[in-house]
Coordinates of C-alpha atoms in Angstrom, one line a residue:
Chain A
X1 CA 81.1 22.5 65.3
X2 CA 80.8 18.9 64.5
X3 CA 77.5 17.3 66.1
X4 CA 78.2 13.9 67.3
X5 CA 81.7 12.7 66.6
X6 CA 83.7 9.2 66.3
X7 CA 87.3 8.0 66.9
X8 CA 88.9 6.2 65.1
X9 CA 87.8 6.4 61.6
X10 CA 89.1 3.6 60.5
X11 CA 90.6 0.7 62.7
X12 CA 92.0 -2.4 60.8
X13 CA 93.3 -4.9 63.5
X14 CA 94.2 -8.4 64.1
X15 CA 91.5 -11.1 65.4
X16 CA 92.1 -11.7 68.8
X17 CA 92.8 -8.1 69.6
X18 CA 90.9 -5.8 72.4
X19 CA 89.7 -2.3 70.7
X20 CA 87.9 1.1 71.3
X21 CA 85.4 3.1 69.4
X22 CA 84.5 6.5 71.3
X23 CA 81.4 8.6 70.4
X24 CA 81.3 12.4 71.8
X25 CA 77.9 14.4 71.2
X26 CA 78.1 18.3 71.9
X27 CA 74.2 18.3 71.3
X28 CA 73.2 18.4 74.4
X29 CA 71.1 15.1 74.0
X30 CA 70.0 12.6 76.5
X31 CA 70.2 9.5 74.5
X32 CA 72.8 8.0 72.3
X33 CA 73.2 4.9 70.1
X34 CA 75.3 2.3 68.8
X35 CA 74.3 0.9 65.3
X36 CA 75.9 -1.8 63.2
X37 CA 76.2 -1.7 59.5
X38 CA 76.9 -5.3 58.0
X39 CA 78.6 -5.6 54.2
X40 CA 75.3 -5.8 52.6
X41 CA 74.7 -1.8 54.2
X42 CA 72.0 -3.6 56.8
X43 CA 71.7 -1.4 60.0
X44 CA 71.1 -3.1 63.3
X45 CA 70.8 -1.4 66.6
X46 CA 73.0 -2.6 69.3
X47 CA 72.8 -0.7 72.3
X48 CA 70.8 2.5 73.5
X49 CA 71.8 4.8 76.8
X50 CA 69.6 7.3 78.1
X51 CA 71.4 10.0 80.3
X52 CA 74.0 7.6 81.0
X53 CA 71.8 4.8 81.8
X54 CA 71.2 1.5 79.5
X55 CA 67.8 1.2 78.3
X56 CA 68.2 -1.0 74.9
X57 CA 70.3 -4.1 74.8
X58 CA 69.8 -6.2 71.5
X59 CA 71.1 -10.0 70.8
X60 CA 74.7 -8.8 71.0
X61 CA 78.1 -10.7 72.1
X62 CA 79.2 -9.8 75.6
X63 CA 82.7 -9.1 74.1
X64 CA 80.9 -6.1 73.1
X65 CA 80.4 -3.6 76.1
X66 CA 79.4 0.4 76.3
X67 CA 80.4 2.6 78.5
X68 CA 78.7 6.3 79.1
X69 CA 81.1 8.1 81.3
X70 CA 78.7 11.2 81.1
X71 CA 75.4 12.1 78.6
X72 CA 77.7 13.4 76.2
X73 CA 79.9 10.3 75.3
X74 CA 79.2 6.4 74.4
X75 CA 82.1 3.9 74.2
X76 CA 82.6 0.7 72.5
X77 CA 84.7 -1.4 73.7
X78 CA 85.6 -5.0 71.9
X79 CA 87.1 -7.8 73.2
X80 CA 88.6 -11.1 71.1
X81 CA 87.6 -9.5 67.9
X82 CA 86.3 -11.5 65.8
X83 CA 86.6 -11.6 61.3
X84 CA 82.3 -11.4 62.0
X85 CA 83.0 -8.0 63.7
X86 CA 84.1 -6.1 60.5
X87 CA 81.8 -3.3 59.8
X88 CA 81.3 0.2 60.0
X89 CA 80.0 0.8 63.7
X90 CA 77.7 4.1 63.8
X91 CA 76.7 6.2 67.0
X92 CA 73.8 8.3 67.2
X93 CA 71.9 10.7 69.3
X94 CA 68.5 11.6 69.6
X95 CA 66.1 14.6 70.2
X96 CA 62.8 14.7 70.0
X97 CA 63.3 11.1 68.1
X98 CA 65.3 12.7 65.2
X99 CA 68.4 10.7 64.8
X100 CA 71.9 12.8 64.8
X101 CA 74.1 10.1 63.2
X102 CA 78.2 10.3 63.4
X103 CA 80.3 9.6 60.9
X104 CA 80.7 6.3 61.3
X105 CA 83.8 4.1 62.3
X106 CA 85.1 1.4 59.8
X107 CA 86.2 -1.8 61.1
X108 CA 88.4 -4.2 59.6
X109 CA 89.5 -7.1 61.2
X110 CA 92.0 -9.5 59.8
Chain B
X1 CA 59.2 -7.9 66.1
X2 CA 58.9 -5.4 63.6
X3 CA 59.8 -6.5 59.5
X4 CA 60.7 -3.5 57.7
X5 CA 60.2 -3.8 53.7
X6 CA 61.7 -1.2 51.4
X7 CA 60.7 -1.2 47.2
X8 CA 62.3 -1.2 45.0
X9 CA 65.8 -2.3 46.5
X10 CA 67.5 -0.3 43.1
X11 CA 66.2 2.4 41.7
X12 CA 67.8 4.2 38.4
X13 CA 66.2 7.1 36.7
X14 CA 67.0 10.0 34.3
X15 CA 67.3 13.4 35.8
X16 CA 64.3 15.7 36.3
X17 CA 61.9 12.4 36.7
X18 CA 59.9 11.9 39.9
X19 CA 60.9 9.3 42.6
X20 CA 58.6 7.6 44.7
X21 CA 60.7 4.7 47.4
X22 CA 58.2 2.5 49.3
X23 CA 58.0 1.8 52.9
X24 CA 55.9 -0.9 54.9
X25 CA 55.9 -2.2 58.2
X26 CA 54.4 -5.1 60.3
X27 CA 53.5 -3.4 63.9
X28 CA 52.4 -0.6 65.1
X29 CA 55.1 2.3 65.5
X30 CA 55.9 5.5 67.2
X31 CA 57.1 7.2 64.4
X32 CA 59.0 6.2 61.2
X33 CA 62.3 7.6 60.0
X34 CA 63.3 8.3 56.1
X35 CA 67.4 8.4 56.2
X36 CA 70.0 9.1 53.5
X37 CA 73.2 7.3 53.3
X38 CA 75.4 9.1 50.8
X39 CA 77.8 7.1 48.9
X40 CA 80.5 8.7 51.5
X41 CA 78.9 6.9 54.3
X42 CA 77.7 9.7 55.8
X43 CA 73.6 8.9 57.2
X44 CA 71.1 12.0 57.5
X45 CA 67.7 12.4 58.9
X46 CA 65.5 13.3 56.4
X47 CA 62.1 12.9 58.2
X48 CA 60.7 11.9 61.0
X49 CA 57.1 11.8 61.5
X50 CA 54.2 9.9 63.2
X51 CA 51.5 11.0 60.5
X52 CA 50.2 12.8 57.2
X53 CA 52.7 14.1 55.6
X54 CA 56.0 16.5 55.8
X55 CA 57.4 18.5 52.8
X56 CA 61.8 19.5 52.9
X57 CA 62.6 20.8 49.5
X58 CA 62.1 18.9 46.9
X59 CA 61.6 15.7 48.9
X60 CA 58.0 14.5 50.5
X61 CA 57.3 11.9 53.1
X62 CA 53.9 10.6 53.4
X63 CA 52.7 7.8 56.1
X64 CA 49.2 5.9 56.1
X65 CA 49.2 4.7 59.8
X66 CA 46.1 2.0 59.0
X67 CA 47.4 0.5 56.1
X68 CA 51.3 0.4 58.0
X69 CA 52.8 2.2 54.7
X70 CA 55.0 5.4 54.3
X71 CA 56.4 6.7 50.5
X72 CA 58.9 9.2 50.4
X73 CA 59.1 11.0 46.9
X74 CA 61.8 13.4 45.3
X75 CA 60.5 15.7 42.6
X76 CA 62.5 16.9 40.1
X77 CA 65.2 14.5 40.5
X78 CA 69.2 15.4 40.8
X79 CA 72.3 13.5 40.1
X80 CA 73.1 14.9 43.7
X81 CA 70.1 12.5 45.3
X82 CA 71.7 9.1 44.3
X83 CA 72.0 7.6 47.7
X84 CA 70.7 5.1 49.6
X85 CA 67.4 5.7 50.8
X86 CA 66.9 3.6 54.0
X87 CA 63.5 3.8 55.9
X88 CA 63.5 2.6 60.2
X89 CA 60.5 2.6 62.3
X90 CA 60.5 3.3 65.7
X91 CA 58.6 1.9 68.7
X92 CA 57.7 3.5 71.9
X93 CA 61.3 2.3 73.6
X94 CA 63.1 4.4 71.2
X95 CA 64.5 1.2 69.4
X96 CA 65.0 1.5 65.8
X97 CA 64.0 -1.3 63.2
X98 CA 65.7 -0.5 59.6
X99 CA 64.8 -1.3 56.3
X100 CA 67.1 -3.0 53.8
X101 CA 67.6 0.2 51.9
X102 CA 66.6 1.8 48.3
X103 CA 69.8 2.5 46.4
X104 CA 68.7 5.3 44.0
X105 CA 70.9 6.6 40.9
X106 CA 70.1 9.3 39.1
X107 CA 71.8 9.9 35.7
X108 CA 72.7 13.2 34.3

């Protein structure tokens, strides 16, 4: 039932650690998002895939990497995490331009 | 690059009373996005649109593509609306540029 989904939740973890964030969409969409929310609830696009394929790329660390095994799912992996990396990371789809946001994933890094 | 301003950044009002949350922009767009972040986290798409004006309930979003300006107005105003009211315009590669937000509380 549930649109576009994300896993973990939440993820507290040490700096220095490698994590995952995976983003499933059962919409049937061709384009998917990651989006950054800072403390201050600033969103920031990171990346953008379109049918698998990487069309958006902002000013982010290369520590940060996506991977879209297939239309329905963007990945997030981070390496070295940072204390700068705590946030809550959202994926999105689109259709049409409407936005299909998940929940949202809630990083914490200590 | 596209600046995104959002007024007023609060907003608190008395139930029933009409809301009106301010959007403007610096370049030309696509299409413009009204979003609501619950205090849950959760974000919604409200509206999307590219002109005039688009009616959902009790919530209206109007754009003025010449003068770079979109409102977005709740009638009748709920407790259930306090959120955060976050506006994003869009340009033609599908990238989003976000406002800083309206946080909107409505008391009973």
């Amino acid at each position: 039932d549930t649109a576009v989904s994300q896993t973990p939740k939440y993820l507290v973890t040490q700096m220095g650690n490698d994590k995952s964030i995976k983003c499933e969409q059962n919409l049937g969409h061709d384009t998917m998002y990651w989006y950054k929310q800072d403390s201050k609830k600033f969103l920031k696009i990171m990346f953008s895939y379109n049918n698998k394929e990487l069309i958006i790329n902002e000013t982010v660390p290369n520590r940060f990497s996506p991977k879209s095994p297939d239309k329905a799912h963007l990945n997030l992996h981070i390496n070295s995490l940072e204390l700068g990396d705590s946030a809550v990371y959202f994926c999105a789809s689109s259709h049409r331009k409407t936005q299909y946001f998940g929940p949202g994933t809630r990083l914490l890094v200590l | 690059k596209n600046e995104v301003e959002q007024s007023p950044q609060n907003l608190t009002a008395q139930e029933g009373e009409f809301i009106t949350i301010n959007c403007s922009y610096s370049v030309g767009i696509s299409a413009l996005h009204w979003l609501q972040q619950h205090p849950g986290g959760g974000i919604v798409s409200l509206f999307m649109l590219s002109s005039g004006k688009k009616k959902h309930g009790r919530l209206i979003a109007t754009i003025n593509i010449q003068e770079k300006h979109s409102s977005l107005h709740i009638t009748a105003s709920h407790p259930r609306d306090s959120a955060v009211y976050i506006c994003a315009v869009q340009e033609g590669n599908e990238k989003l540029t976000f406002g800083t937000g309206t946080r909107l509380t409505i008391i009973p």
